[in-house]
PDB file of C-alpha atoms in Angstrom:
ATOM      1  CA  UNK A  13     -61.166 -72.298   5.402  1.00 44.00           C
ATOM      2  CA  UNK A  14     -62.381 -75.234   7.515  1.00 53.00           C
ATOM      3  CA  UNK A  15     -59.426 -77.324   6.339  1.00 57.00           C
ATOM      4  CA  UNK A  16     -57.052 -74.540   7.360  1.00 62.00           C
ATOM      5  CA  UNK A  17     -58.576 -74.350  10.833  1.00 66.00           C
ATOM      6  CA  UNK A  18     -58.427 -78.127  11.160  1.00 65.00           C
ATOM      7  CA  UNK A  19     -54.741 -78.061  10.217  1.00 64.00           C
ATOM      8  CA  UNK A  20     -54.081 -75.287  12.741  1.00 73.00           C
ATOM      9  CA  UNK A  21     -55.822 -77.232  15.509  1.00 77.00           C
ATOM     10  CA  UNK A  22     -53.757 -80.308  14.678  1.00 78.00           C
ATOM     11  CA  UNK A  23     -50.553 -78.262  14.809  1.00 82.00           C
ATOM     12  CA  UNK A  24     -51.587 -76.884  18.185  1.00 83.00           C
ATOM     13  CA  UNK A  25     -52.384 -80.385  19.455  1.00 86.00           C
ATOM     14  CA  UNK A  26     -49.024 -81.679  18.246  1.00 89.00           C
ATOM     15  CA  UNK A  27     -47.249 -78.853  20.067  1.00 87.00           C
ATOM     16  CA  UNK A  28     -49.236 -79.562  23.240  1.00 89.00           C
ATOM     17  CA  UNK A  29     -48.538 -83.291  23.108  1.00 92.00           C
ATOM     18  CA  UNK A  30     -44.835 -82.675  22.575  1.00 91.00           C
ATOM     19  CA  UNK A  31     -44.721 -80.163  25.407  1.00 90.00           C
ATOM     20  CA  UNK A  32     -46.123 -82.509  28.018  1.00 92.00           C
ATOM     21  CA  UNK A  33     -44.400 -85.595  26.641  1.00 93.00           C
ATOM     22  CA  UNK A  34     -41.026 -83.866  26.959  1.00 91.00           C
ATOM     23  CA  UNK A  35     -41.873 -82.879  30.542  1.00 91.00           C
ATOM     24  CA  UNK A  36     -42.573 -86.545  31.318  1.00 94.00           C
ATOM     25  CA  UNK A  37     -39.438 -87.705  29.489  1.00 94.00           C
ATOM     26  CA  UNK A  38     -37.371 -85.331  31.627  1.00 91.00           C
ATOM     27  CA  UNK A  39     -39.109 -86.401  34.834  1.00 92.00           C
ATOM     28  CA  UNK A  40     -39.022 -90.164  34.453  1.00 94.00           C
ATOM     29  CA  UNK A  41     -37.247 -91.081  31.223  1.00 95.00           C
ATOM     30  CA  UNK A  42     -38.488 -92.225  27.847  1.00 97.00           C
ATOM     31  CA  UNK A  43     -39.106 -95.873  28.652  1.00 96.00           C
ATOM     32  CA  UNK A  44     -41.243 -95.200  31.740  1.00 97.00           C
ATOM     33  CA  UNK A  45     -43.459 -92.680  29.953  1.00 97.00           C
ATOM     34  CA  UNK A  46     -46.664 -94.030  28.416  1.00 97.00           C
ATOM     35  CA  UNK A  47     -49.141 -92.601  25.938  1.00 97.00           C
ATOM     36  CA  UNK A  48     -51.834 -92.858  28.614  1.00 97.00           C
ATOM     37  CA  UNK A  49     -49.766 -90.652  30.917  1.00 97.00           C
ATOM     38  CA  UNK A  50     -49.292 -88.090  28.154  1.00 96.00           C
ATOM     39  CA  UNK A  51     -53.032 -88.103  27.418  1.00 96.00           C
ATOM     40  CA  UNK A  52     -53.839 -87.501  31.090  1.00 96.00           C
ATOM     41  CA  UNK A  53     -51.393 -84.584  31.242  1.00 93.00           C
ATOM     42  CA  UNK A  54     -53.128 -82.802  28.371  1.00 92.00           C
ATOM     43  CA  UNK A  55     -56.597 -83.886  29.510  1.00 93.00           C
ATOM     44  CA  UNK A  56     -57.287 -85.626  26.231  1.00 92.00           C
ATOM     45  CA  UNK A  57     -57.905 -89.193  25.140  1.00 93.00           C
ATOM     46  CA  UNK A  58     -55.160 -91.564  24.048  1.00 95.00           C
ATOM     47  CA  UNK A  59     -56.820 -91.513  20.633  1.00 94.00           C
ATOM     48  CA  UNK A  60     -56.255 -87.756  20.392  1.00 92.00           C
ATOM     49  CA  UNK A  61     -52.573 -88.276  21.157  1.00 95.00           C
ATOM     50  CA  UNK A  62     -52.342 -90.964  18.468  1.00 95.00           C
ATOM     51  CA  UNK A  63     -53.974 -88.668  15.917  1.00 93.00           C
ATOM     52  CA  UNK A  64     -51.178 -86.182  16.582  1.00 93.00           C
ATOM     53  CA  UNK A  65     -48.379 -88.774  16.619  1.00 96.00           C
ATOM     54  CA  UNK A  66     -48.700 -92.420  15.503  1.00 96.00           C
ATOM     55  CA  UNK A  67     -46.716 -93.748  18.486  1.00 96.00           C
ATOM     56  CA  UNK A  68     -44.400 -92.742  21.331  1.00 97.00           C
ATOM     57  CA  UNK A  69     -41.313 -93.092  19.160  1.00 97.00           C
ATOM     58  CA  UNK A  70     -42.720 -90.473  16.781  1.00 96.00           C
ATOM     59  CA  UNK A  71     -42.955 -88.034  19.701  1.00 95.00           C
ATOM     60  CA  UNK A  72     -39.324 -88.674  20.603  1.00 95.00           C
ATOM     61  CA  UNK A  73     -38.414 -88.222  16.936  1.00 95.00           C
ATOM     62  CA  UNK A  74     -40.000 -84.755  16.963  1.00 90.00           C
ATOM     63  CA  UNK A  75     -37.921 -83.858  20.013  1.00 90.00           C
ATOM     64  CA  UNK A  76     -34.720 -85.334  18.596  1.00 90.00           C
ATOM     65  CA  UNK A  77     -34.995 -83.409  15.320  1.00 86.00           C
ATOM     66  CA  UNK A  78     -35.016 -80.227  17.363  1.00 80.00           C
ATOM     67  CA  UNK A  79     -32.365 -81.199  19.895  1.00 78.00           C
ATOM     68  CA  UNK A  80     -29.759 -82.521  17.498  1.00 74.00           C
ATOM     69  CA  UNK A  81     -30.233 -79.805  14.900  1.00 66.00           C
ATOM     70  CA  UNK A  82     -29.609 -77.269  17.673  1.00 67.00           C
ATOM     71  CA  UNK A  83     -26.596 -78.905  19.299  1.00 64.00           C
ATOM     72  CA  UNK A  84     -23.887 -77.857  16.871  1.00 62.00           C
ATOM     73  CA  UNK A  85     -25.342 -74.353  16.593  1.00 70.00           C
ATOM     74  CA  UNK A  86     -25.527 -74.208  20.401  1.00 70.00           C
ATOM     75  CA  UNK A  87     -21.887 -75.211  20.754  1.00 73.00           C
ATOM     76  CA  UNK A  88     -20.867 -72.661  18.131  1.00 74.00           C
ATOM     77  CA  UNK A  89     -22.773 -69.875  19.864  1.00 78.00           C
ATOM     78  CA  UNK A  90     -21.076 -70.727  23.159  1.00 79.00           C
ATOM     79  CA  UNK A  91     -17.632 -70.740  21.559  1.00 83.00           C
ATOM     80  CA  UNK A  92     -18.175 -67.699  19.354  1.00 80.00           C
ATOM     81  CA  UNK A  93     -17.887 -67.014  15.642  1.00 77.00           C
ATOM     82  CA  UNK A  94     -14.910 -68.511  13.878  1.00 84.00           C
ATOM     83  CA  UNK A  95     -14.367 -71.260  16.456  1.00 88.00           C
ATOM     84  CA  UNK A  96     -12.220 -74.199  15.388  1.00 92.00           C
ATOM     85  CA  UNK A  97     -14.640 -76.831  13.941  1.00 91.00           C
ATOM     86  CA  UNK A  98     -12.653 -79.559  15.696  1.00 94.00           C
ATOM     87  CA  UNK A  99     -13.196 -77.820  19.025  1.00 94.00           C
ATOM     88  CA  UNK A 100     -16.903 -77.360  18.252  1.00 91.00           C
ATOM     89  CA  UNK A 101     -17.193 -81.115  17.659  1.00 93.00           C
ATOM     90  CA  UNK A 102     -15.310 -81.847  20.872  1.00 95.00           C
ATOM     91  CA  UNK A 103     -17.502 -79.544  22.941  1.00 93.00           C
ATOM     92  CA  UNK A 104     -20.769 -80.692  21.357  1.00 91.00           C
ATOM     93  CA  UNK A 105     -20.089 -84.376  21.964  1.00 94.00           C
ATOM     94  CA  UNK A 106     -18.701 -83.743  25.449  1.00 95.00           C
ATOM     95  CA  UNK A 107     -21.865 -81.832  26.323  1.00 92.00           C
ATOM     96  CA  UNK A 108     -24.015 -84.812  25.373  1.00 93.00           C
ATOM     97  CA  UNK A 109     -22.044 -86.992  27.780  1.00 96.00           C
ATOM     98  CA  UNK A 110     -22.305 -84.357  30.507  1.00 95.00           C
ATOM     99  CA  UNK A 111     -26.079 -83.981  30.025  1.00 93.00           C
ATOM    100  CA  UNK A 112     -26.515 -87.725  30.494  1.00 95.00           C
ATOM    101  CA  UNK A 113     -24.862 -87.459  33.914  1.00 96.00           C
ATOM    102  CA  UNK A 114     -27.345 -84.830  35.143  1.00 94.00           C
ATOM    103  CA  UNK A 115     -30.084 -87.416  35.772  1.00 93.00           C
ATOM    104  CA  UNK A 116     -30.998 -91.003  34.988  1.00 96.00           C
ATOM    105  CA  UNK A 117     -34.072 -89.820  33.059  1.00 95.00           C
ATOM    106  CA  UNK A 118     -31.808 -87.848  30.732  1.00 93.00           C
ATOM    107  CA  UNK A 119     -29.520 -90.841  30.331  1.00 96.00           C
ATOM    108  CA  UNK A 120     -32.546 -92.925  29.345  1.00 97.00           C
ATOM    109  CA  UNK A 121     -33.762 -90.219  26.952  1.00 94.00           C
ATOM    110  CA  UNK A 122     -30.430 -89.984  25.132  1.00 95.00           C
ATOM    111  CA  UNK A 123     -29.705 -93.709  25.005  1.00 97.00           C
ATOM    112  CA  UNK A 124     -33.215 -94.292  23.672  1.00 97.00           C
ATOM    113  CA  UNK A 125     -32.624 -91.688  20.971  1.00 96.00           C
ATOM    114  CA  UNK A 126     -29.415 -93.476  19.951  1.00 96.00           C
ATOM    115  CA  UNK A 127     -31.175 -96.870  19.979  1.00 97.00           C
ATOM    116  CA  UNK A 128     -34.643 -96.575  18.424  1.00 97.00           C
ATOM    117  CA  UNK A 129     -34.656 -97.064  14.630  1.00 96.00           C
ATOM    118  CA  UNK A 130     -36.135 -93.756  13.451  1.00 96.00           C
ATOM    119  CA  UNK A 131     -34.346 -91.485  15.895  1.00 96.00           C
ATOM    120  CA  UNK A 132     -30.997 -93.250  15.535  1.00 96.00           C
ATOM    121  CA  UNK A 133     -31.163 -93.045  11.745  1.00 95.00           C
ATOM    122  CA  UNK A 134     -31.955 -89.319  11.926  1.00 94.00           C
ATOM    123  CA  UNK A 135     -28.946 -88.788  14.190  1.00 94.00           C
ATOM    124  CA  UNK A 136     -26.675 -90.742  11.838  1.00 94.00           C
ATOM    125  CA  UNK A 137     -27.845 -88.894   8.730  1.00 93.00           C
ATOM    126  CA  UNK A 138     -27.849 -85.400  10.177  1.00 90.00           C
ATOM    127  CA  UNK A 139     -24.529 -85.867  11.987  1.00 91.00           C
ATOM    128  CA  UNK A 140     -22.867 -87.256   8.859  1.00 94.00           C
ATOM    129  CA  UNK A 141     -23.308 -83.882   7.168  1.00 90.00           C
ATOM    130  CA  UNK A 142     -21.667 -82.082  10.081  1.00 89.00           C
ATOM    131  CA  UNK A 143     -18.859 -84.645  10.174  1.00 95.00           C
ATOM    132  CA  UNK A 144     -18.066 -84.088   6.512  1.00 96.00           C
ATOM    133  CA  UNK A 145     -17.616 -80.385   7.205  1.00 93.00           C
ATOM    134  CA  UNK A 146     -15.492 -80.945  10.305  1.00 95.00           C
ATOM    135  CA  UNK A 147     -13.324 -83.867   9.173  1.00 97.00           C
ATOM    136  CA  UNK A 148     -13.325 -83.483   5.397  1.00 97.00           C
ATOM    137  CA  UNK A 149      -9.782 -82.146   5.390  1.00 96.00           C
ATOM    138  CA  UNK A 150      -8.537 -85.232   7.246  1.00 98.00           C
ATOM    139  CA  UNK A 151     -10.387 -87.627   4.916  1.00 98.00           C
ATOM    140  CA  UNK A 152     -10.390 -85.723   1.606  1.00 97.00           C
ATOM    141  CA  UNK A 153     -11.458 -88.706  -0.512  1.00 97.00           C
ATOM    142  CA  UNK A 154     -14.394 -89.643   1.746  1.00 98.00           C
ATOM    143  CA  UNK A 155     -17.948 -89.142   0.462  1.00 97.00           C
ATOM    144  CA  UNK A 156     -21.002 -88.314   2.567  1.00 96.00           C
ATOM    145  CA  UNK A 157     -21.885 -92.014   2.598  1.00 97.00           C
ATOM    146  CA  UNK A 158     -18.464 -92.750   4.110  1.00 98.00           C
ATOM    147  CA  UNK A 159     -19.089 -90.280   6.921  1.00 98.00           C
ATOM    148  CA  UNK A 160     -22.482 -91.891   7.510  1.00 97.00           C
ATOM    149  CA  UNK A 161     -20.781 -95.261   7.944  1.00 97.00           C
ATOM    150  CA  UNK A 162     -18.113 -93.799  10.217  1.00 97.00           C
ATOM    151  CA  UNK A 163     -20.850 -92.156  12.274  1.00 97.00           C
ATOM    152  CA  UNK A 164     -22.324 -95.612  12.891  1.00 97.00           C
ATOM    153  CA  UNK A 165     -19.055 -96.458  14.616  1.00 97.00           C
ATOM    154  CA  UNK A 166     -18.578 -93.244  16.611  1.00 97.00           C
ATOM    155  CA  UNK A 167     -22.267 -93.178  17.605  1.00 96.00           C
ATOM    156  CA  UNK A 168     -21.919 -96.734  18.890  1.00 97.00           C
ATOM    157  CA  UNK A 169     -19.052 -95.609  21.102  1.00 97.00           C
ATOM    158  CA  UNK A 170     -21.107 -92.609  22.227  1.00 97.00           C
ATOM    159  CA  UNK A 171     -24.126 -94.712  23.155  1.00 97.00           C
ATOM    160  CA  UNK A 172     -22.024 -97.222  25.052  1.00 97.00           C
ATOM    161  CA  UNK A 173     -20.415 -94.486  27.127  1.00 98.00           C
ATOM    162  CA  UNK A 174     -23.723 -92.708  27.694  1.00 98.00           C
ATOM    163  CA  UNK A 175     -25.214 -95.888  29.131  1.00 97.00           C
ATOM    164  CA  UNK A 176     -22.341 -96.324  31.616  1.00 96.00           C
ATOM    165  CA  UNK A 177     -22.905 -94.176  34.689  1.00 97.00           C
ATOM    166  CA  UNK A 178     -19.850 -92.312  35.941  1.00 97.00           C
ATOM    167  CA  UNK A 179     -18.405 -93.117  39.359  1.00 96.00           C
ATOM    168  CA  UNK A 180     -15.223 -92.476  41.329  1.00 96.00           C
ATOM    169  CA  UNK A 181     -13.338 -94.965  39.153  1.00 96.00           C
ATOM    170  CA  UNK A 182     -14.697 -93.660  35.861  1.00 97.00           C
ATOM    171  CA  UNK A 183     -15.307 -89.897  36.207  1.00 97.00           C
ATOM    172  CA  UNK A 184     -16.855 -87.783  33.483  1.00 97.00           C
ATOM    173  CA  UNK A 185     -13.480 -86.282  32.558  1.00 96.00           C
ATOM    174  CA  UNK A 186     -12.135 -89.741  31.762  1.00 97.00           C
ATOM    175  CA  UNK A 187     -15.285 -90.631  29.824  1.00 98.00           C
ATOM    176  CA  UNK A 188     -15.059 -87.485  27.652  1.00 98.00           C
ATOM    177  CA  UNK A 189     -11.349 -87.999  26.957  1.00 98.00           C
ATOM    178  CA  UNK A 190     -11.918 -91.652  26.048  1.00 98.00           C
ATOM    179  CA  UNK A 191     -14.709 -90.808  23.620  1.00 98.00           C
ATOM    180  CA  UNK A 192     -12.749 -88.029  21.925  1.00 98.00           C
ATOM    181  CA  UNK A 193      -9.610 -90.136  21.565  1.00 98.00           C
ATOM    182  CA  UNK A 194     -11.636 -92.917  19.935  1.00 97.00           C
ATOM    183  CA  UNK A 195     -13.780 -90.667  17.732  1.00 97.00           C
ATOM    184  CA  UNK A 196     -11.013 -88.364  16.531  1.00 98.00           C
ATOM    185  CA  UNK A 197      -8.857 -91.378  15.690  1.00 97.00           C
ATOM    186  CA  UNK A 198     -11.728 -92.814  13.637  1.00 97.00           C
ATOM    187  CA  UNK A 199     -11.747 -89.605  11.599  1.00 98.00           C
ATOM    188  CA  UNK A 200      -7.964 -89.746  11.119  1.00 98.00           C
ATOM    189  CA  UNK A 201      -7.153 -86.637  13.162  1.00 98.00           C
ATOM    190  CA  UNK A 202      -3.411 -86.639  13.994  1.00 98.00           C
ATOM    191  CA  UNK A 203      -2.552 -87.500  17.589  1.00 97.00           C
ATOM    192  CA  UNK A 204      -1.121 -84.067  18.413  1.00 98.00           C
ATOM    193  CA  UNK A 205      -4.357 -82.376  17.297  1.00 97.00           C
ATOM    194  CA  UNK A 206      -6.459 -84.954  19.145  1.00 97.00           C
ATOM    195  CA  UNK A 207      -4.685 -84.316  22.415  1.00 98.00           C
ATOM    196  CA  UNK A 208      -4.770 -80.533  21.929  1.00 97.00           C
ATOM    197  CA  UNK A 209      -8.555 -80.571  21.464  1.00 97.00           C
ATOM    198  CA  UNK A 210      -9.064 -82.856  24.472  1.00 98.00           C
ATOM    199  CA  UNK A 211      -6.935 -80.520  26.593  1.00 97.00           C
ATOM    200  CA  UNK A 212      -8.975 -77.470  25.530  1.00 96.00           C
ATOM    201  CA  UNK A 213     -12.286 -79.228  26.104  1.00 96.00           C
ATOM    202  CA  UNK A 214     -11.248 -80.429  29.557  1.00 95.00           C
ATOM    203  CA  UNK A 215     -10.456 -76.874  30.653  1.00 95.00           C
ATOM    204  CA  UNK A 216     -14.045 -75.713  30.034  1.00 94.00           C
ATOM    205  CA  UNK A 217     -16.867 -75.690  32.553  1.00 93.00           C
ATOM    206  CA  UNK A 218     -18.826 -78.289  30.615  1.00 92.00           C
ATOM    207  CA  UNK A 219     -21.172 -79.062  33.483  1.00 92.00           C
ATOM    208  CA  UNK A 220     -22.417 -75.459  33.546  1.00 91.00           C
ATOM    209  CA  UNK A 221     -22.683 -75.434  29.738  1.00 88.00           C
ATOM    210  CA  UNK A 222     -24.659 -78.695  29.794  1.00 88.00           C
ATOM    211  CA  UNK A 223     -27.071 -77.306  32.377  1.00 89.00           C
ATOM    212  CA  UNK A 224     -27.526 -74.168  30.285  1.00 85.00           C
ATOM    213  CA  UNK A 225     -28.355 -76.175  27.156  1.00 80.00           C
ATOM    214  CA  UNK A 226     -30.791 -78.330  29.109  1.00 82.00           C
ATOM    215  CA  UNK A 227     -32.436 -75.261  30.594  1.00 82.00           C
ATOM    216  CA  UNK A 228     -33.054 -73.854  27.124  1.00 76.00           C
ATOM    217  CA  UNK A 229     -34.687 -77.124  26.053  1.00 73.00           C
ATOM    218  CA  UNK A 230     -36.897 -77.077  29.152  1.00 74.00           C
ATOM    219  CA  UNK A 231     -37.863 -73.458  28.512  1.00 73.00           C
ATOM    220  CA  UNK A 232     -38.795 -74.282  24.938  1.00 68.00           C
ATOM    221  CA  UNK A 233     -40.818 -77.243  26.174  1.00 66.00           C
ATOM    222  CA  UNK A 234     -42.632 -75.122  28.752  1.00 66.00           C
ATOM    223  CA  UNK A 235     -43.406 -72.559  26.051  1.00 67.00           C
ATOM    224  CA  UNK A 236     -45.130 -75.360  24.177  1.00 61.00           C
ATOM    225  CA  UNK A 237     -42.790 -75.969  21.226  1.00 61.00           C
ATOM    226  CA  UNK A 238     -44.769 -73.489  19.145  1.00 56.00           C
ATOM    227  CA  UNK A 239     -45.776 -74.335  15.594  1.00 51.00           C
ATOM    228  CA  UNK A 240     -42.960 -72.241  14.105  1.00 53.00           C
ATOM    229  CA  UNK A 241     -40.423 -74.382  15.993  1.00 52.00           C
ATOM    230  CA  UNK A 242     -42.088 -77.583  14.828  1.00 51.00           C
ATOM    231  CA  UNK A 243     -42.094 -76.370  11.227  1.00 53.00           C
ATOM    232  CA  UNK A 244     -38.391 -75.490  11.510  1.00 49.00           C
ATOM    233  CA  UNK A 245     -37.641 -78.971  12.824  1.00 49.00           C
ATOM    234  CA  UNK A 246     -39.686 -80.487   9.996  1.00 49.00           C
ATOM    235  CA  UNK A 247     -37.734 -78.398   7.485  1.00 47.00           C
ATOM    236  CA  UNK A 248     -34.445 -79.646   8.987  1.00 48.00           C
ATOM    237  CA  UNK A 249     -35.727 -83.210   8.689  1.00 48.00           C
ATOM    238  CA  UNK A 250     -36.629 -82.709   5.013  1.00 48.00           C
ATOM    239  CA  UNK A 251     -33.204 -81.229   4.330  1.00 50.00           C
ATOM    240  CA  UNK A 252     -31.557 -84.320   5.841  1.00 50.00           C
ATOM    241  CA  UNK A 253     -33.784 -86.556   3.697  1.00 50.00           C
ATOM    242  CA  UNK A 254     -32.656 -84.762   0.534  1.00 51.00           C
ATOM    243  CA  UNK A 255     -28.972 -85.417   1.239  1.00 50.00           C
TER     244      UNK A 255
END
C-alpha cells in the first residue's frame, strides 16, 4: 500500500514538474530555462525535480513524446476521416514550421527537440513509422530502417528551416514550399503530386491551425499533464522502442 502511494506521489510530482517546465519553455525557450527556475515555480527543491526527472532533457523528452505522437492525429482530425496521407504529411510538417514562427521561444523549443540526442532519436524513430505508411507505395522495397535513414535527411532539412527566422525575403509560404519540395522528392513522390500537395497546403489557413494546436498543448499543460496522459505518452514511447 505504501509503495502504491509513493508511486502515485511520484506520478503527481512528475506531472507538476512537466506542467511548470512547459510553461517556462513556452515563455522563454528551452535553453534559457533552468532546473532551479522549475523548482521555484513548483515551490520544491532542485533535488525533488531531479528525483522526478534525471535532467532537463528528460523533461523535454516527456513533452516531445506527447507532442509528436499527437501531431499526425491532430492533422488528421483537422482534415477529417479518409484524408489523403500525403496531404496529412504536408499539413503536419507545415504546421511545425508555422508554430516556430509564432515566437522565438517556440523556435528554440522545436530546434532543441530536433537537436538533443534523446529527443531527436525519438522523433526519428516515431516519424519513420508514419513515413512508411505515407510513402510506402512510392518506395515499395524500402524497409522501416530505410525510412529511419531517410528521416535523418528530411529532419535535417526541417531543423535547418526551423532555425531560420522568416522575413520579407523568405516568408513562411516560401519556407513551407521549399521543405515540401525537398522532403517529397526524398521520398520519391512524382513532381506532379508534389506540386499538387504544396498547392493544397498553401491554400489552408495554417497560421490559425498552428495557433489552435499550440492552444491545445497549453491547455493540457495548464491542466497539469495528468497521469493518464503521461502513461499514454510512455506507452507510445514503448511502442516505438519495440519497432
